[in-house]
Structures are given as structure tokens and as C-alpha cells.
CSV table of C-alpha atoms and ligand atoms in Angstrom, one decimal:
chain,number,residue,atom,x,y,z
A,1,MET,CA,-0.7,-20.2,-16.2
A,2,LEU,CA,-2.8,-22.4,-14.0
A,3,ASN,CA,-1.9,-20.4,-11.0
A,4,ARG,CA,-2.8,-17.2,-12.8
A,5,GLU,CA,-6.2,-18.7,-13.7
A,6,ALA,CA,-6.8,-19.8,-10.2
A,7,GLU,CA,-5.9,-16.4,-8.9
A,8,GLN,CA,-8.4,-14.7,-11.3
A,9,MET,CA,-11.1,-17.1,-10.4
A,10,SER,CA,-10.8,-16.0,-6.8
A,11,HIS,CA,-11.6,-12.4,-7.6
A,12,VAL,CA,-15.3,-11.8,-7.0
A,13,ILE,CA,-15.0,-8.5,-8.8
A,14,GLU,CA,-12.5,-7.3,-11.3
A,15,THR,CA,-12.6,-4.1,-13.4
A,16,HIS,CA,-10.4,-3.1,-16.3
A,17,LYS,CA,-10.2,0.6,-17.1
A,18,LEU,CA,-13.8,0.8,-16.2
A,19,THR,CA,-15.0,4.3,-17.3
A,20,LYS,CA,-18.3,6.2,-17.3
A,21,ALA,CA,-18.5,9.5,-19.2
A,22,PHE,CA,-21.4,11.8,-19.2
A,23,ASN,CA,-20.8,13.8,-22.4
A,24,SER,CA,-17.1,14.7,-22.1
A,25,PHE,CA,-17.0,14.5,-18.3
A,26,ARG,CA,-15.6,11.3,-16.8
A,27,ALA,CA,-17.4,10.5,-13.6
A,28,VAL,CA,-15.4,7.3,-13.4
A,29,ASP,CA,-12.1,7.3,-15.1
A,30,ALA,CA,-10.3,4.0,-16.0
A,31,LEU,CA,-10.9,2.2,-12.7
A,32,ASP,CA,-8.9,-0.9,-12.0
A,33,ILE,CA,-9.9,-2.8,-8.9
A,34,THR,CA,-10.2,-6.4,-7.7
A,35,VAL,CA,-12.3,-7.5,-4.8
A,36,GLU,CA,-11.7,-10.8,-3.1
A,37,HIS,CA,-14.2,-13.4,-1.8
A,38,ARG,CA,-15.7,-12.5,1.6
A,39,GLU,CA,-14.0,-9.1,1.7
A,40,ILE,CA,-15.8,-5.9,2.8
A,41,PHE,CA,-14.5,-3.5,0.2
A,42,GLY,CA,-15.0,0.2,0.8
A,43,LEU,CA,-15.2,3.0,-1.7
A,44,LEU,CA,-14.5,6.2,0.3
A,45,GLY,CA,-14.6,9.7,-1.2
A,46,PRO,CA,-16.4,13.0,-1.1
A,47,ASN,CA,-19.6,13.9,-2.9
A,48,GLY,CA,-19.2,13.6,-6.6
A,49,ALA,CA,-16.1,11.3,-6.5
A,50,GLY,CA,-17.8,8.7,-8.7
A,51,LYS,CA,-18.7,6.1,-6.0
A,52,THR,CA,-22.4,5.6,-7.0
A,53,THR,CA,-21.6,5.6,-10.7
A,54,THR,CA,-19.0,2.9,-10.1
A,55,ILE,CA,-21.3,0.6,-8.2
A,56,SER,CA,-24.2,1.4,-10.6
A,57,MET,CA,-22.0,0.0,-13.4
A,58,LEU,CA,-21.1,-3.1,-11.4
A,59,CYS,CA,-24.8,-3.6,-10.6
A,60,THR,CA,-25.6,-3.3,-14.4
A,61,ILE,CA,-27.8,-0.2,-13.8
A,62,LEU,CA,-25.4,1.9,-15.8
A,63,ARG,CA,-23.5,0.8,-18.9
A,64,PRO,CA,-19.8,1.7,-19.0
A,65,THR,CA,-18.5,4.0,-21.7
A,66,PHE,CA,-15.2,2.2,-21.9
A,67,GLY,CA,-13.5,-0.6,-20.1
A,68,SER,CA,-15.0,-3.8,-18.7
A,69,ALA,CA,-15.7,-5.6,-15.4
A,70,LYS,CA,-16.7,-9.0,-14.2
A,71,VAL,CA,-18.8,-9.7,-11.2
A,72,ASN,CA,-19.0,-13.3,-9.9
A,73,GLY,CA,-17.3,-14.2,-13.2
A,74,PHE,CA,-20.0,-12.6,-15.4
A,75,ASP,CA,-19.4,-9.7,-17.7
A,76,ILE,CA,-21.4,-6.7,-16.6
A,77,VAL,CA,-22.5,-5.9,-20.2
A,78,LYS,CA,-22.7,-9.2,-22.0
A,79,GLU,CA,-24.0,-11.2,-19.0
A,80,ALA,CA,-25.9,-8.4,-17.2
A,81,HIS,CA,-28.8,-10.7,-16.4
A,82,LYS,CA,-26.5,-13.3,-14.7
A,83,VAL,CA,-24.8,-10.5,-12.8
A,84,ARG,CA,-28.1,-9.2,-11.5
A,85,LYS,CA,-29.2,-12.6,-10.3
A,86,SER,CA,-26.0,-13.1,-8.3
A,87,ILE,CA,-25.9,-9.7,-6.5
A,88,GLY,CA,-27.9,-7.9,-3.9
A,89,ILE,CA,-28.4,-4.1,-4.1
A,90,VAL,CA,-29.1,-1.7,-1.3
A,91,PHE,CA,-29.4,1.8,-2.7
A,92,GLN,CA,-31.2,4.7,-1.2
A,93,ASP,CA,-34.7,3.7,-2.2
A,94,PRO,CA,-37.6,5.9,-1.3
A,95,SER,CA,-39.9,3.6,-3.2
A,96,ILE,CA,-40.2,1.2,-0.3
A,97,ASP,CA,-43.9,0.7,0.1
A,98,ASP,CA,-45.3,2.2,3.3
A,99,ARG,CA,-48.6,0.4,3.1
A,100,LEU,CA,-47.0,-3.0,3.5
A,101,THR,CA,-45.6,-4.7,6.6
A,102,GLY,CA,-42.0,-5.6,6.9
A,103,ARG,CA,-42.7,-9.2,6.3
A,104,GLU,CA,-45.0,-8.5,3.3
A,105,ASN,CA,-42.2,-6.4,1.8
A,106,LEU,CA,-39.8,-9.2,2.1
A,107,TYR,CA,-42.2,-11.6,0.5
A,108,MET,CA,-42.7,-9.2,-2.4
A,109,HIS,CA,-38.9,-9.2,-2.9
A,110,ALA,CA,-38.6,-12.9,-2.6
A,111,ASN,CA,-41.1,-13.3,-5.4
A,112,LEU,CA,-39.4,-10.6,-7.5
A,113,TYR,CA,-36.1,-12.3,-7.2
A,114,GLY,CA,-37.5,-15.8,-7.8
A,115,VAL,CA,-36.8,-17.4,-4.4
A,116,PRO,CA,-38.7,-20.7,-4.6
A,117,ALA,CA,-42.0,-20.5,-2.7
A,118,SER,CA,-41.1,-23.5,-0.6
A,119,GLU,CA,-38.0,-21.7,0.8
A,120,GLN,CA,-39.5,-18.2,1.3
A,121,LYS,CA,-41.0,-18.7,4.7
A,122,GLU,CA,-37.8,-20.0,6.3
A,123,ARG,CA,-35.6,-17.5,4.4
A,124,ILE,CA,-37.7,-14.6,5.5
A,125,ALA,CA,-37.7,-15.8,9.1
A,126,GLU,CA,-33.9,-16.1,9.0
A,127,ILE,CA,-33.5,-12.6,7.5
A,128,LEU,CA,-35.9,-11.0,10.1
A,129,LYS,CA,-33.8,-12.6,12.8
A,130,LEU,CA,-30.5,-11.3,11.3
A,131,ILE,CA,-31.8,-7.7,11.1
A,132,GLU,CA,-33.6,-8.0,14.5
A,133,LEU,CA,-37.0,-7.0,13.1
A,134,GLU,CA,-38.9,-10.1,14.2
A,135,ASP,CA,-40.9,-8.2,16.8
A,136,ARG,CA,-42.0,-5.5,14.3
A,137,ALA,CA,-42.3,-7.8,11.2
A,138,ASP,CA,-46.0,-7.4,11.0
A,139,ASP,CA,-46.2,-3.7,11.6
A,140,LEU,CA,-46.7,-1.3,8.7
A,141,LEU,CA,-43.5,0.2,7.3
A,142,ARG,CA,-44.9,3.7,7.9
A,143,THR,CA,-44.4,3.1,11.6
A,144,TYR,CA,-40.7,2.2,11.2
A,145,SER,CA,-37.9,4.5,12.2
A,146,GLY,CA,-35.2,5.4,9.7
A,147,GLY,CA,-32.9,2.8,11.1
A,148,MET,CA,-35.5,0.1,11.0
A,149,ARG,CA,-36.2,0.9,7.3
A,150,ARG,CA,-32.5,0.7,6.5
A,151,ARG,CA,-32.3,-2.6,8.2
A,152,LEU,CA,-35.2,-3.9,6.2
A,153,GLU,CA,-33.6,-2.6,3.0
A,154,LEU,CA,-30.5,-4.6,4.0
A,155,GLY,CA,-32.6,-7.7,4.5
A,156,ARG,CA,-34.3,-7.2,1.2
A,157,GLY,CA,-31.0,-7.1,-0.6
A,158,LEU,CA,-30.1,-10.5,0.9
A,159,ILE,CA,-33.3,-12.4,0.3
A,160,HIS,CA,-32.1,-14.3,-2.8
A,161,TYR,CA,-28.7,-15.5,-1.3
A,162,PRO,CA,-26.6,-13.1,-3.3
A,163,LYS,CA,-22.9,-13.7,-3.5
A,164,VAL,CA,-22.1,-10.0,-3.5
A,165,LEU,CA,-24.0,-7.2,-1.7
A,166,PHE,CA,-23.6,-3.6,-2.9
A,167,LEU,CA,-24.4,-0.9,-0.4
A,168,ASP,CA,-24.5,2.7,-1.4
A,169,GLU,CA,-24.0,5.0,1.6
A,170,PRO,CA,-25.7,2.5,3.9
A,171,THR,CA,-25.9,4.9,6.9
A,172,LEU,CA,-26.4,8.2,5.1
A,173,GLY,CA,-28.2,10.6,7.4
A,174,LEU,CA,-28.7,8.1,10.3
A,175,ASP,CA,-27.9,9.2,13.8
A,176,PRO,CA,-24.6,7.8,15.3
A,177,GLN,CA,-26.3,5.1,17.4
A,178,THR,CA,-28.3,3.8,14.5
A,179,ARG,CA,-25.2,3.8,12.4
A,180,ASP,CA,-23.4,1.6,15.0
A,181,HIS,CA,-26.3,-0.8,14.7
A,182,ILE,CA,-26.2,-1.0,10.9
A,183,TRP,CA,-22.4,-1.5,11.0
A,184,LYS,CA,-23.0,-4.5,13.4
A,185,TYR,CA,-25.4,-6.1,10.9
A,186,ILE,CA,-23.1,-5.6,8.0
A,187,ARG,CA,-20.2,-7.3,9.9
A,188,GLU,CA,-22.4,-10.1,11.1
A,189,LEU,CA,-23.8,-10.8,7.7
A,190,LYS,CA,-20.4,-11.1,6.2
A,191,GLU,CA,-19.7,-13.8,8.8
A,192,ALA,CA,-23.1,-15.6,8.6
A,193,GLN,CA,-23.9,-15.4,4.9
A,194,ASP,CA,-20.5,-16.1,3.2
A,195,ILE,CA,-20.9,-12.9,1.3
A,196,THR,CA,-18.7,-10.2,-0.3
A,197,VAL,CA,-19.7,-6.6,0.4
A,198,VAL,CA,-18.9,-3.5,-1.6
A,199,LEU,CA,-19.9,-0.3,0.1
A,200,THR,CA,-19.6,3.3,-0.7
A,201,THR,CA,-19.4,6.0,1.9
A,202,HIS,CA,-18.2,9.5,2.6
A,203,TYR,CA,-18.0,8.8,6.3
A,204,MET,CA,-14.4,8.0,7.0
A,205,ASP,CA,-15.2,6.3,10.3
A,206,GLU,CA,-17.6,4.0,8.5
A,207,ALA,CA,-15.0,3.0,5.9
A,208,ASP,CA,-12.5,2.6,8.7
A,209,LYS,CA,-14.6,0.4,10.9
A,210,LEU,CA,-16.1,-1.8,8.3
A,211,SER,CA,-13.7,-2.3,5.4
A,212,ASP,CA,-11.1,-4.9,5.0
A,213,ARG,CA,-9.7,-2.7,2.2
A,214,ILE,CA,-10.5,0.8,1.1
A,215,ALA,CA,-10.2,2.5,-2.2
A,216,ILE,CA,-10.1,6.3,-1.7
A,217,MET,CA,-11.7,7.9,-4.7
A,218,ASP,CA,-11.7,11.5,-5.9
A,219,HIS,CA,-12.7,12.9,-9.3
A,220,GLY,CA,-13.5,9.4,-10.7
A,221,LYS,CA,-10.1,8.0,-9.9
A,222,ILE,CA,-8.6,5.9,-7.2
A,223,ILE,CA,-6.1,7.9,-5.2
A,224,VAL,CA,-4.9,5.1,-3.0
A,225,LEU,CA,-6.0,1.6,-2.1
A,226,ASP,CA,-5.1,-0.4,1.0
A,227,THR,CA,-6.2,-1.7,4.4
A,228,PRO,CA,-7.3,1.0,6.9
A,229,PRO,CA,-4.2,0.5,9.1
A,230,SER,CA,-1.8,0.7,6.2
A,231,LEU,CA,-3.5,3.8,4.8
A,232,LYS,CA,-3.0,5.5,8.2
A,233,GLU,CA,0.5,4.3,8.6
A,234,THR,CA,1.5,6.0,5.3
A,235,LEU,CA,1.2,9.3,7.2
A,236,GLU,CA,3.9,8.3,9.7
A,237,GLY,CA,3.1,10.6,12.4
A,238,ASP,CA,0.7,12.3,14.8
A,239,VAL,CA,-2.0,14.9,14.5
A,240,VAL,CA,-1.8,17.7,17.1
A,241,MET,CA,-5.2,19.4,17.8
A,242,VAL,CA,-5.2,22.9,19.1
A,243,LYS,CA,-8.3,24.6,20.4
A,244,ALA,CA,-7.7,28.3,20.7
A,245,ALA,CA,-9.6,31.5,21.0
A,246,ASN,CA,-7.9,33.1,18.0
A,247,VAL,CA,-7.4,30.0,16.0
A,248,GLU,CA,-7.0,31.6,12.6
A,249,VAL,CA,-4.0,33.7,13.8
A,250,LEU,CA,-2.3,30.6,15.2
A,251,SER,CA,-3.1,28.7,12.0
A,252,GLU,CA,-1.3,31.3,9.9
A,253,LEU,CA,1.7,31.2,12.1
A,254,VAL,CA,1.9,27.4,12.1
A,255,GLY,CA,1.5,27.5,8.3
A,256,LYS,CA,4.5,29.8,7.9
A,257,TRP,CA,6.5,27.6,10.3
A,258,LEU,CA,5.6,24.1,9.1
A,259,GLY,CA,4.1,24.6,5.6
A,260,LEU,CA,0.5,25.1,4.6
A,261,GLU,CA,-0.1,21.5,3.8
A,262,LYS,CA,0.6,20.4,7.4
A,263,LYS,CA,-2.4,22.2,8.9
A,264,ARG,CA,-6.1,22.8,8.6
A,265,VAL,CA,-8.9,24.2,10.7
A,266,VAL,CA,-11.8,21.9,11.3
A,267,ASP,CA,-14.8,23.1,13.3
A,268,GLY,CA,-12.7,25.8,14.9
A,269,VAL,CA,-9.9,23.4,15.9
A,270,LEU,CA,-6.4,23.7,14.4
A,271,GLU,CA,-5.1,20.3,13.3
A,272,ILE,CA,-1.5,19.8,12.5
A,273,THR,CA,0.0,16.7,11.0
A,274,VAL,CA,3.6,16.2,12.1
A,275,ARG,CA,6.1,13.4,12.4
A,276,ASN,CA,6.7,13.9,16.1
A,277,GLY,CA,3.8,15.6,17.8
A,278,LYS,CA,5.2,15.6,21.3
A,279,ALA,CA,8.2,17.6,20.1
A,280,VAL,CA,6.1,20.1,18.3
A,281,MET,CA,3.6,20.8,21.1
A,282,PRO,CA,5.8,23.1,23.3
A,283,ARG,CA,6.7,25.2,20.2
A,284,ILE,CA,3.1,25.6,19.4
A,285,MET,CA,2.4,26.9,23.0
A,286,GLU,CA,5.3,29.3,22.6
A,287,LEU,CA,4.1,30.6,19.3
A,288,ALA,CA,0.7,31.1,20.8
A,289,SER,CA,1.8,33.0,23.9
A,290,GLN,CA,4.2,35.2,21.8
A,291,ASN,CA,1.2,36.2,19.7
A,292,ASN,CA,-1.4,36.6,22.4
A,293,VAL,CA,-3.4,33.6,21.3
A,294,TYR,CA,-5.1,31.9,24.2
A,295,VAL,CA,-4.9,28.1,23.9
A,296,GLU,CA,-7.8,26.3,25.5
A,297,SER,CA,-6.6,22.7,24.9
A,298,LEU,CA,-3.8,20.8,23.1
A,299,LEU,CA,-4.3,17.2,22.2
A,300,LEU,CA,-2.4,14.5,20.3
A,301,ARG,CA,-4.2,11.9,18.2
A,302,GLU,CA,-3.4,9.2,15.6
A,303,PRO,CA,-4.0,10.0,12.0
A,304,ASN,CA,-7.4,9.0,10.6
A,305,LEU,CA,-8.6,8.5,7.0
A,306,GLU,CA,-9.7,12.1,6.7
A,307,ASP,CA,-6.0,13.0,7.3
A,308,VAL,CA,-5.0,10.4,4.6
A,309,PHE,CA,-7.5,12.0,2.1
A,310,LEU,CA,-6.1,15.5,2.9
A,311,HIS,CA,-2.6,14.2,2.5
A,312,TYR,CA,-3.3,13.0,-1.0
A,313,THR,CA,-5.7,15.7,-2.3
A,314,GLY,CA,-5.1,18.8,-0.2
A,315,ARG,CA,-8.8,18.9,0.6
A,316,THR,CA,-11.0,17.3,3.3
A,317,ILE,CA,-13.8,14.8,2.6
A,318,ARG,CA,-16.2,16.6,4.9
A,319,GLU,CA,-16.0,20.0,3.2
A,320,ASP,CA,-17.8,18.5,0.3
A,321,SER,CA,-20.0,16.1,2.2
A,322,THR,CA,-21.6,18.6,4.5
A,323,ARG,CA,-22.9,20.3,1.3
A,324,GLU,CA,-24.1,16.9,0.2
A,325,LEU,CA,-26.3,16.5,3.2
A,326,TYR,CA,-27.9,19.9,2.7
A,327,GLY,CA,-28.1,19.3,-1.1
A,328,MET,CA,-30.0,16.0,-0.7
A,329,SER,CA,-33.2,15.6,-2.7
A,330,ALA,CA,-36.5,15.7,-0.9
A,331,ALA,CA,-36.9,12.0,-1.7
A,332,GLN,CA,-33.6,11.2,-0.1
A,333,ARG,CA,-34.5,13.1,3.0
A,334,ARG,CA,-37.8,11.4,3.2
A,335,ALA,CA,-36.1,8.0,2.8
A,336,ILE,CA,-33.9,8.6,5.9
A,337,ARG,CA,-36.4,10.2,8.1
B,401,ADP,N1,-26.7,10.9,-15.0
B,401,ADP,C1,-25.7,11.8,-14.9
B,401,ADP,N2,-25.5,12.8,-15.8
B,401,ADP,C2,-24.5,13.7,-15.7
B,401,ADP,N3,-23.6,13.7,-14.6
B,401,ADP,C3,-23.8,12.7,-13.7
B,401,ADP,C4,-24.8,11.8,-13.8
B,401,ADP,N4,-24.7,10.9,-12.7
B,401,ADP,C5,-23.6,11.4,-12.0
B,401,ADP,N5,-23.1,12.5,-12.6
B,401,ADP,C6,-21.9,13.2,-12.1
B,401,ADP,O1,-20.8,12.3,-12.0
B,401,ADP,C7,-20.1,12.6,-10.8
B,401,ADP,C8,-20.0,11.4,-9.9
B,401,ADP,O2,-21.3,11.2,-9.3
B,401,ADP,P1,-21.5,10.0,-8.3
B,401,ADP,O3,-21.1,8.8,-8.9
B,401,ADP,O4,-23.0,10.1,-7.9
B,401,ADP,O5,-20.6,10.5,-7.1
B,401,ADP,P2,-20.7,10.0,-5.6
B,401,ADP,O6,-21.6,8.8,-5.5
B,401,ADP,O7,-19.2,9.7,-5.3
B,401,ADP,O8,-21.1,11.2,-4.8
B,401,ADP,C9,-20.7,13.8,-10.2
B,401,ADP,O9,-20.0,15.0,-10.6
B,401,ADP,C10,-22.1,13.8,-10.7
B,401,ADP,O10,-22.6,15.1,-10.8
B,402,MG,MG1,-23.2,8.6,-4.2
């Protein structure tokens, strides 16, 4: 009994059948997760999977329809106020005030979150250092790049020493170099701030690089939950990539040979998941030449989280997420500019 209590205490977050329904549609459906102290926990899934709805409930922005959850030991419904004080939130927020400087913005949030006046100056200096915005702290936000704004938002979320930080799509729409930067801050801050991070993303490389554990979500449910290496190991094999002039023809042939679920075409490249890639490669070349398909290149790679998602759902994350980028609201596009 004592052991079990101790174990439960160590969970920073635990949910029991946490559910959010919009009318009869369950955006989040009976979610059971636990997140440990100092973990970076990733929720990975395509657009509409229920990621934002999940963390909105944990942040007490949305009230669950059924089920319950505790964050830092507080009930998200009955003790919403205590939950809020103990967490930091970084959601896509176009409301960030352009007419303030970075430093002013941080002061505003320090006041909002009740950071004692005597601690504000030092805390803000510490945060500016962490997010490497010391040089630009006194410039107006309207002069900041998308990446600088996102860093400032991260800093804002940390100002009141939260125990858990929630990040909703922290690098949505940022260029690859800026994303690398943001990843670095997130990792550093876990080390420096003794904090637990829950992040949502539809970028499989982001989930892979940052998370200690990942819950892959689809249609409001968790499909599989594990560390990134373990998730990839479940596929037990290789991915063969074929670039060919007539890739659809080859794709059909490979489908007939190995089964439809083993292959897909991504950006004009045929990808085949097989147990022993090296053994399959010569046969693919043979199939191609017999059918007058010109193969430009043939590569072998390890499975990634996209392959894992495909394995469990039969779909790719990206199919849906490309649409999401184009479907973004004007406010979201402004926010990441
Ligand atoms: N306020 C709402 N009313 C009705 N449906 C909603 C609302 N918010 C989200 N949804 C729906 O719930 C599903 C999950 O949404 P969301 O949690 O935003 O997904 P994700 O963040 O994974 O893209 C989507 O189908 C979305 O359209
Ligand atoms: Mg979302």
C-alpha cells in the first residue's frame, strides 16, 4: 500500500479515462496516461487526433466530459486554480503584444502570474539568458522573427517557476534551423529548471528527438505509448526507398508481391517496410527491369515514427498534417511569420 502510494505520488500527471466530447463526437476518448517527474512526454499524431484538446483539459482550459486527471497532485476540475498556478502554458498565441519589448512582455507576465516584485528582475534576466534574447530584450516585439517570438513565448511560460510546462506544437511552421534551436532550448530547460514537459506535435522528428516517451494518438485514442527507440524496434526491420521514373507501376507490383500494407509512395519515392531489406533489394531491381521501370536510386534506412504510425493506422501522419498547414487560420499564420 505504501509503495503504491509512493508510486502514485511520483506521477506528475495521471489521467483516468479522460474524455472530451463535442456533442456526440469524442475528440479525446478515455485517455489513460501517466507522466513522470522530469520527463519530456510527447503526444504525436495527425491533425484532429485530439492532442490540443487533451492538453487543454490538463491545463484546465477545457472541462472534461467524463473521466478525471491530476496535475501536480491537483484535480483538474476541483482544484483548477491550483493546477493553473503550478503549470506553464505555451500555446500558439497571436495575442502577444507587438508594441511591447521582450523584457516588458516578460514583466507583464511575471505580474500576471504573481511572481513577487523582488524576484522579477533576476528571474527575467535568467529567462532572457536561457532563451538567448538578452541582446534583443529591449527591442519591440514587432521586430522579432518567428523563432524569436516562439522563444519569448517559451520564456513567458516559465516565468513563475512552473513544475510542468505544456507546449502545443512548439515549432509549428518554423523553418528547420529555427526548429533545431527551439529543440535545444526545450532540452536545456528540462535540465536547468527541474521541470516536466508535455508537448504535442505532428512532426515525427520533433517527437523523436525531444521525447523521453511518446504517446501516438489518433482519433482521440492512444494507439501505442513507449520510448522512441522501442517504438521503432517494434517494426523489426528496414525501410527500402526506391526512386523511380515510373514509381506507381513499381508500387503496384511490389504491393502484389509483398502486400499493400508494406508499401507507400511519399513525395514520389516508394517506401517498403520489410524484415530484411538487403535481401529484398535485388528482387526489386529485377521487378523493375522486367517491367521497364527505370530505378534512379535504391536506399536502405531504419524505420522512423512515421513508419510506426503507418504500421498501426494504415495512414501517414503527413497526409493529414500538410492539409493542416494550408488550413491554418490567418491568426496562426501571423503568429508564426
Ligand atoms: N470546440 C470544438 N467543437 C467541436 N469540435 C472540436 C472543438 N475543438 C476540437 N474539435 C474537434 O476535435 C478533434 C480534435 O481536435 P484537436 O484536439 O484540436 O486535435 P489536434 O490538436 O490533435 O489537431 C478535431 O476533430 C476537432 O475538429
Ligand atoms: Mg492541435
